[in-house]
Coordinates of C-alpha atoms and ligand atoms in Angstrom, one line a residue:
M1 CA -22.0 25.0 -31.2
A2 CA -20.3 28.3 -31.9
Y3 CA -16.8 26.9 -31.8
M4 CA -16.3 27.3 -35.6
D5 CA -17.3 30.9 -35.6
K6 CA -14.7 32.5 -37.9
T7 CA -14.9 35.9 -36.0
S8 CA -13.8 34.6 -32.6
N9 CA -10.1 34.3 -32.0
F10 CA -8.4 31.1 -31.3
P11 CA -7.5 31.6 -27.5
E12 CA -11.1 32.7 -26.9
T13 CA -12.3 29.6 -28.7
I14 CA -10.2 27.4 -26.4
L15 CA -11.6 29.2 -23.4
T16 CA -15.1 28.7 -24.6
V17 CA -14.6 24.9 -25.0
L18 CA -13.1 24.7 -21.5
K19 CA -16.0 26.7 -20.0
D20 CA -18.5 24.4 -21.8
V21 CA -16.9 21.3 -20.4
L22 CA -16.1 22.5 -16.9
P23 CA -18.5 23.3 -14.0
K24 CA -20.0 26.8 -14.3
D25 CA -20.4 27.6 -10.6
R26 CA -16.7 27.9 -9.7
K27 CA -14.6 31.1 -9.7
F28 CA -11.3 29.2 -9.9
I29 CA -10.6 25.7 -11.2
P30 CA -7.2 24.3 -10.3
L31 CA -5.2 21.9 -12.5
H32 CA -5.4 19.0 -10.1
E33 CA -6.9 19.0 -6.7
P34 CA -6.9 16.1 -4.2
K35 CA -10.2 14.7 -2.9
F36 CA -10.6 13.3 0.6
N37 CA -14.1 11.9 0.7
G38 CA -13.3 8.3 1.8
K39 CA -12.1 7.0 5.1
E40 CA -9.2 9.4 5.5
I41 CA -10.4 11.0 8.7
E42 CA -11.3 7.7 10.3
Y43 CA -7.9 6.2 9.6
V44 CA -6.0 9.4 10.6
T45 CA -7.9 9.5 13.9
A46 CA -7.2 5.9 14.6
C47 CA -3.5 6.4 13.8
I48 CA -3.2 9.4 16.1
D49 CA -5.0 7.5 18.9
S50 CA -2.5 4.6 18.5
T51 CA 0.4 7.1 18.9
F52 CA 2.2 5.3 16.1
V53 CA 2.3 8.2 13.7
S54 CA 5.9 7.9 12.7
S55 CA 8.2 5.4 11.2
V56 CA 6.4 2.2 12.1
G57 CA 2.8 1.2 12.1
K58 CA 0.2 -1.0 10.6
Y59 CA -1.0 1.5 8.0
V60 CA 2.4 1.4 6.2
D61 CA 2.1 -2.4 6.0
K62 CA -1.5 -2.2 4.9
F63 CA -0.8 0.4 2.3
E64 CA 2.1 -1.7 0.8
K65 CA -0.2 -4.8 0.7
M66 CA -2.9 -2.8 -1.1
L67 CA -0.4 -1.4 -3.6
E68 CA 0.8 -5.0 -4.3
E69 CA -2.7 -6.2 -4.9
Y70 CA -3.7 -3.3 -7.1
T71 CA -0.6 -3.2 -9.3
G72 CA 0.1 -7.0 -9.3
V73 CA 3.7 -6.6 -8.2
K74 CA 5.3 -8.9 -5.6
K75 CA 6.7 -6.2 -3.5
A76 CA 5.8 -2.5 -2.8
V77 CA 7.9 -0.4 -0.4
A78 CA 6.4 2.9 0.7
V79 CA 8.8 5.8 0.9
M80 CA 8.7 9.5 1.6
N81 CA 8.3 10.7 -2.0
G82 CA 8.6 9.7 -5.6
T83 CA 12.0 11.1 -6.0
S84 CA 13.5 9.0 -3.2
A85 CA 11.7 5.9 -4.7
L86 CA 13.5 6.6 -8.0
H87 CA 16.8 7.2 -6.3
I88 CA 16.6 3.8 -4.5
A89 CA 15.2 2.0 -7.6
L90 CA 18.1 3.2 -9.6
K91 CA 20.6 2.3 -6.9
L92 CA 19.3 -1.2 -6.5
A93 CA 19.4 -1.7 -10.3
N94 CA 23.1 -1.1 -9.8
V95 CA 23.3 2.3 -11.5
R96 CA 26.8 3.6 -10.6
Q97 CA 28.9 6.7 -10.9
G98 CA 29.5 7.6 -14.5
D99 CA 26.8 5.3 -15.9
E100 CA 24.4 6.7 -18.4
V101 CA 20.6 6.2 -18.0
I102 CA 18.3 6.8 -21.0
M103 CA 15.2 8.8 -20.2
P104 CA 12.8 11.0 -22.2
A105 CA 13.8 14.6 -22.7
L106 CA 10.3 15.6 -21.7
T107 CA 9.8 14.8 -18.1
F108 CA 9.6 16.3 -14.6
V109 CA 13.1 17.2 -13.4
A110 CA 13.0 14.6 -10.6
T111 CA 13.6 11.8 -13.1
A112 CA 17.0 13.4 -14.1
N113 CA 17.8 14.5 -10.5
A114 CA 17.4 10.9 -9.1
V115 CA 20.0 9.7 -11.7
S116 CA 22.3 12.5 -10.7
Y117 CA 22.1 11.6 -7.0
L118 CA 24.1 8.4 -7.9
Q119 CA 26.7 10.5 -9.9
A120 CA 25.2 8.9 -13.0
V121 CA 24.3 10.8 -16.1
P122 CA 20.9 11.3 -17.8
H123 CA 21.0 10.5 -21.5
F124 CA 18.1 12.0 -23.3
A125 CA 15.8 10.2 -25.8
D126 CA 13.2 11.7 -28.2
I127 CA 9.5 11.1 -27.7
D128 CA 6.7 9.7 -29.7
E129 CA 4.0 12.2 -30.9
K130 CA 1.1 10.1 -29.8
R131 CA 2.0 8.7 -26.4
L132 CA 4.5 11.5 -25.4
G133 CA 6.9 8.8 -24.0
I134 CA 10.2 7.5 -25.3
D135 CA 10.0 6.7 -29.0
P136 CA 11.1 3.1 -29.2
V137 CA 11.7 3.0 -32.9
K138 CA 14.0 5.9 -32.7
L139 CA 15.7 4.6 -29.6
K140 CA 16.4 1.2 -31.3
E141 CA 18.0 2.8 -34.3
Y142 CA 20.0 5.1 -32.1
L143 CA 21.4 2.3 -29.9
E144 CA 22.2 0.3 -33.1
D145 CA 24.4 3.3 -34.0
I146 CA 26.0 4.3 -30.7
G147 CA 25.7 1.1 -28.6
D148 CA 28.7 -1.2 -28.2
I149 CA 28.0 -4.5 -26.4
R150 CA 30.9 -6.0 -24.5
E151 CA 30.7 -8.7 -21.9
E152 CA 26.9 -8.5 -21.6
E153 CA 27.0 -4.7 -21.1
C154 CA 26.2 -1.8 -23.3
Y155 CA 28.7 1.0 -23.8
N156 CA 28.2 4.4 -25.5
K157 CA 30.7 4.5 -28.4
K158 CA 30.8 8.3 -28.2
T159 CA 31.4 8.8 -24.5
G160 CA 32.9 5.4 -23.6
K161 CA 30.5 5.2 -20.6
R162 CA 28.4 2.3 -19.7
I163 CA 24.7 2.7 -20.6
K164 CA 23.0 0.9 -17.7
A165 CA 19.3 1.4 -17.9
V166 CA 16.3 2.8 -19.7
L167 CA 14.0 4.8 -17.6
P168 CA 10.7 5.5 -19.4
V169 CA 8.2 8.0 -18.0
H170 CA 4.4 7.5 -18.4
V171 CA 3.9 11.1 -19.2
F172 CA 0.6 12.6 -17.9
G173 CA -0.5 9.0 -17.1
H174 CA -0.3 7.6 -20.7
P175 CA 1.7 4.4 -20.7
A176 CA 4.9 4.4 -22.7
E177 CA 5.4 1.5 -25.2
L178 CA 6.6 -1.0 -22.6
D179 CA 6.6 -4.1 -24.8
F180 CA 8.9 -2.6 -27.3
L181 CA 11.1 -0.9 -24.7
N182 CA 11.4 -4.2 -22.9
A183 CA 12.6 -5.9 -26.1
I184 CA 15.2 -3.1 -26.6
C185 CA 16.5 -3.6 -23.1
E186 CA 16.9 -7.3 -23.7
K187 CA 18.7 -6.8 -27.0
F188 CA 21.0 -4.1 -25.6
K189 CA 21.6 -5.6 -22.2
L190 CA 19.9 -2.7 -20.4
T191 CA 17.8 -2.7 -17.3
L192 CA 14.2 -1.4 -17.6
I193 CA 13.2 0.9 -14.7
E194 CA 9.9 2.7 -14.8
D195 CA 9.1 6.2 -13.6
A196 CA 5.5 5.5 -13.0
A197 CA 5.0 8.5 -10.7
E198 CA 2.1 9.8 -12.8
S199 CA 0.5 6.5 -13.9
L200 CA -1.0 4.8 -10.9
G201 CA -4.2 3.4 -12.3
S202 CA -2.8 3.1 -15.9
F203 CA -2.5 -0.3 -17.5
Y204 CA -0.5 -1.2 -20.6
K205 CA -1.8 -4.4 -22.4
G206 CA -3.7 -5.3 -19.3
R207 CA -0.7 -5.1 -16.9
H208 CA -0.2 -2.2 -14.6
T209 CA 2.5 0.3 -15.4
G210 CA 5.3 -0.1 -12.9
N211 CA 4.9 -3.9 -13.2
W212 CA 7.1 -4.1 -16.3
G213 CA 10.4 -2.8 -15.1
K214 CA 12.9 -4.6 -12.8
L215 CA 12.1 -1.8 -10.4
S216 CA 9.7 1.1 -10.6
A217 CA 8.7 4.3 -8.7
L218 CA 5.3 5.7 -7.8
S219 CA 4.6 9.2 -6.4
F220 CA 1.8 10.2 -4.0
N221 CA 2.5 13.9 -4.0
G222 CA -0.4 16.3 -3.6
N223 CA -0.9 16.8 -7.3
K224 CA -0.9 13.1 -8.2
I225 CA -4.0 10.9 -8.7
I226 CA -3.9 9.8 -5.1
T227 CA -1.9 11.5 -2.4
T228 CA -0.4 10.8 1.0
G229 CA 0.6 14.5 1.4
A230 CA 4.0 13.5 0.2
G231 CA 4.9 9.9 -0.6
G232 CA 6.1 7.4 -3.0
A233 CA 6.7 3.7 -3.5
I234 CA 9.3 1.4 -5.0
L235 CA 7.8 -1.6 -6.9
T236 CA 9.5 -4.8 -7.9
N237 CA 8.7 -8.4 -8.7
D238 CA 12.1 -9.5 -7.5
E239 CA 11.7 -10.6 -3.9
T240 CA 15.4 -10.1 -3.0
L241 CA 15.3 -6.5 -4.4
G242 CA 12.1 -5.9 -2.5
I243 CA 13.7 -6.9 0.8
Q244 CA 16.7 -4.8 0.0
A245 CA 14.5 -1.8 -0.9
K246 CA 12.8 -2.0 2.5
H247 CA 16.1 -2.4 4.4
I248 CA 18.0 0.4 2.7
T249 CA 15.0 2.9 3.0
T250 CA 14.7 2.2 6.7
T251 CA 18.3 3.1 7.7
A252 CA 19.6 -0.5 7.0
K253 CA 18.9 -1.5 10.6
N254 CA 19.5 -5.1 11.6
P255 CA 16.2 -6.2 13.1
H256 CA 16.5 -6.6 16.9
K257 CA 14.2 -5.8 19.9
W258 CA 16.6 -3.2 21.4
N259 CA 20.0 -3.2 19.8
F260 CA 20.9 -0.5 17.3
S261 CA 23.1 -2.0 14.6
H262 CA 23.2 -1.1 10.9
N263 CA 25.0 -3.1 8.3
Q264 CA 25.3 -0.6 5.4
I265 CA 24.8 3.0 4.6
G266 CA 21.0 3.3 4.8
Y267 CA 18.5 6.1 4.0
N268 CA 15.8 7.4 6.2
Y269 CA 13.3 7.4 3.3
R270 CA 10.4 5.6 5.0
M271 CA 6.9 6.8 4.8
P272 CA 5.4 7.8 8.1
N273 CA 2.4 5.8 9.4
I274 CA 0.3 8.9 9.5
N275 CA 0.9 9.5 5.8
A276 CA 0.1 5.9 5.0
T277 CA -3.4 6.3 6.5
L278 CA -4.2 8.7 3.7
G279 CA -2.7 6.2 1.2
C280 CA -5.0 3.4 2.4
A281 CA -8.1 5.6 2.2
Q282 CA -7.1 7.1 -1.1
L283 CA -6.3 3.8 -2.7
E284 CA -9.7 2.5 -1.8
R285 CA -11.0 5.4 -4.0
L286 CA -8.6 5.0 -6.9
E287 CA -10.9 3.2 -9.3
Y288 CA -13.6 5.7 -8.6
F289 CA -11.1 8.6 -9.3
V290 CA -10.0 6.9 -12.6
E291 CA -13.5 6.4 -13.8
K292 CA -14.4 10.1 -13.1
K293 CA -11.2 11.3 -14.8
R294 CA -11.9 9.1 -17.8
T295 CA -15.4 10.5 -18.1
L296 CA -14.0 14.0 -18.0
A297 CA -11.4 13.1 -20.6
K298 CA -14.2 11.9 -22.9
R299 CA -16.1 15.1 -22.5
Y300 CA -13.0 17.1 -23.4
M301 CA -12.2 14.9 -26.3
T302 CA -15.7 15.3 -27.8
A303 CA -15.6 19.1 -27.4
F304 CA -12.0 19.6 -28.7
N305 CA -12.7 17.3 -31.7
E306 CA -15.1 19.9 -33.0
I307 CA -12.4 22.6 -33.4
D308 CA -9.6 22.8 -35.8
G309 CA -6.0 23.6 -34.8
V310 CA -5.9 21.5 -31.6
R311 CA -6.0 17.8 -30.7
F312 CA -6.9 16.2 -27.4
V313 CA -4.3 13.7 -26.3
A314 CA -6.1 10.4 -26.1
E315 CA -4.9 7.2 -24.4
P316 CA -3.0 4.7 -26.6
E317 CA -5.2 1.9 -28.1
D318 CA -3.3 -0.8 -26.2
S319 CA -3.7 1.0 -22.8
R320 CA -6.1 2.1 -20.2
S321 CA -4.9 5.5 -19.1
N322 CA -5.7 7.1 -15.7
Y323 CA -5.8 10.5 -17.6
W324 CA -3.9 12.0 -14.7
L325 CA -3.4 15.3 -16.5
N326 CA -5.5 16.1 -19.5
T327 CA -3.6 17.5 -22.4
I328 CA -4.3 19.4 -25.6
L329 CA -1.8 19.7 -28.4
L330 CA -1.8 22.8 -30.6
D331 CA -1.1 22.3 -34.2
K332 CA 1.9 23.9 -35.9
K333 CA -0.1 26.9 -37.1
H334 CA -1.3 27.7 -33.6
A335 CA 1.8 26.9 -31.6
N336 CA 2.7 30.6 -31.4
L337 CA -0.6 31.2 -29.6
R338 CA 0.3 29.0 -26.7
D339 CA 1.3 31.8 -24.3
L340 CA -1.8 33.8 -25.1
I341 CA -4.0 30.8 -24.5
L342 CA -2.3 30.3 -21.1
K343 CA -2.9 33.9 -20.3
T344 CA -6.5 33.9 -21.4
T345 CA -7.5 30.8 -19.5
N346 CA -5.6 31.5 -16.3
T347 CA -7.0 35.1 -16.3
A348 CA -10.5 33.6 -16.5
G349 CA -9.8 31.4 -13.5
I350 CA -9.2 28.2 -15.4
M351 CA -5.8 26.9 -14.5
T352 CA -3.7 25.7 -17.4
R353 CA 0.0 24.9 -17.7
P354 CA 2.6 24.5 -20.4
A355 CA 4.8 21.4 -20.5
W356 CA 8.0 21.1 -18.5
K357 CA 11.0 22.6 -20.2
L358 CA 13.0 19.9 -21.9
M359 CA 15.7 18.5 -19.6
P360 CA 18.6 19.4 -21.8
S361 CA 17.5 23.0 -21.8
L362 CA 18.1 23.2 -18.0
P363 CA 21.6 24.5 -17.0
M364 CA 22.6 21.4 -15.0
Y365 CA 21.6 19.0 -17.8
E366 CA 22.6 20.9 -20.9
H367 CA 25.9 19.0 -21.4
C368 CA 24.3 15.5 -21.0
P369 CA 24.4 13.1 -24.0
G370 CA 21.3 12.8 -26.1
M371 CA 19.9 11.9 -29.4
D372 CA 18.2 14.1 -32.0
L373 CA 15.2 15.6 -30.1
T374 CA 13.1 17.0 -32.9
V375 CA 9.8 15.7 -31.8
A376 CA 10.3 16.6 -28.1
E377 CA 11.3 20.1 -29.1
K378 CA 8.2 20.4 -31.3
M379 CA 5.8 19.0 -28.7
E380 CA 7.1 21.0 -25.8
K381 CA 5.9 24.2 -27.5
R382 CA 2.5 22.9 -28.2
I383 CA 1.4 21.1 -25.0
I384 CA -1.2 22.7 -22.7
N385 CA -2.4 20.8 -19.6
I386 CA -6.0 21.5 -18.6
P387 CA -8.0 21.0 -15.4
S388 CA -8.1 17.3 -14.5
S389 CA -9.4 16.8 -11.0
A390 CA -11.7 13.8 -10.5
D391 CA -14.6 15.9 -9.3
L392 CA -15.0 18.1 -12.4
Ligands
PLP1 C1 5.9 13.7 -9.5 C2 6.9 13.1 -10.3 C3 8.1 12.6 -9.7 C4 8.5 12.9 -8.3 O1 7.7 12.6 -7.3 P1 7.7 13.4 -5.9 O2 6.8 12.6 -5.1 O3 7.2 14.8 -6.2 O4 9.1 13.4 -5.4 C5 9.0 12.0 -10.5 N1 8.8 11.8 -11.8 C6 7.7 12.3 -12.4 C7 7.5 12.1 -13.9 C8 6.7 13.0 -11.7 O5 5.6 13.5 -12.3

């Protein structure tokens, strides 16, 4: 191949590789596009015919059952989006006003927002170069330094606040190092809650992501691996928490045939039945989507391995990743070309995106506590997400 041609410039080389891997007959290739080629129309039609399009109906129950079966958790509760799933997962884990919650500095803003809804404080951790999730080695050393354990709870020596939970994110679908993070949580008396919004279909050591934490959150937004238009789910293996999750996300209504009575402040966070129809049809197709996306990832990997200056982010050896968003990482020498690569590819109709800005660089989170973020700062400048739809 001509990738090594010394005369061609680096952004053009990246574009050539992408063009080689991607279909040639399309004018525009988005980053991630949903595909509805299963039973979506059949289920939507049946749902409309039944008139039960709103807050109750059999598709919600069916979708929750299917999620339980697929992920292996005891209880899945469908809600209106991933952010509300995170909000309630954190609340049920007893995250309270003033508590600190450890999360990676590199994530989508919803992770930090959900913590803020409870008047709790995001506490930012550095990430690991390979998996892009929280670096557990660094976190352990950090907690040995700043953590103070009193009466089975962990306090931040610097701020005096309780550190309640660790909230790893499985960034772009690649599982964080859950075993190690779990051990850290046990040692430091912290609760593990997973932001598995991007990782439906990803397994760590044979067990589904979202099935490791006390509670976890999934998202079915339009750009995720399956979609319900908008949607999310709370996962837990604790039956009591599962029942509470259902209750509190459905306005905390006492079940009764006609009486309206509510026993606590509830949330109207439930997923409408009409959205759940899409969930059922999409979940039936999930393994097919994952296989297609893994094949695409392999093609990218082979192609990008042939050029210097860039690395394709591969799944960790202990995991099966859903490869939700394929990612390339520029090396140090080429990091300054990132914006030019973004411009070259987007101009050519191939949609690419930089990483999210690090959470502590956003105005509302700049004063939050955090550890040294050298790796996250370095990675943020070098990440480029490339087209990842299942049908490419
Ligand atoms: C998408 C996403 C969310 C939020 O999900 P919504 O359904 O959009 O509310 C949370 N965290 C991460 C890491 C995400 O990618």
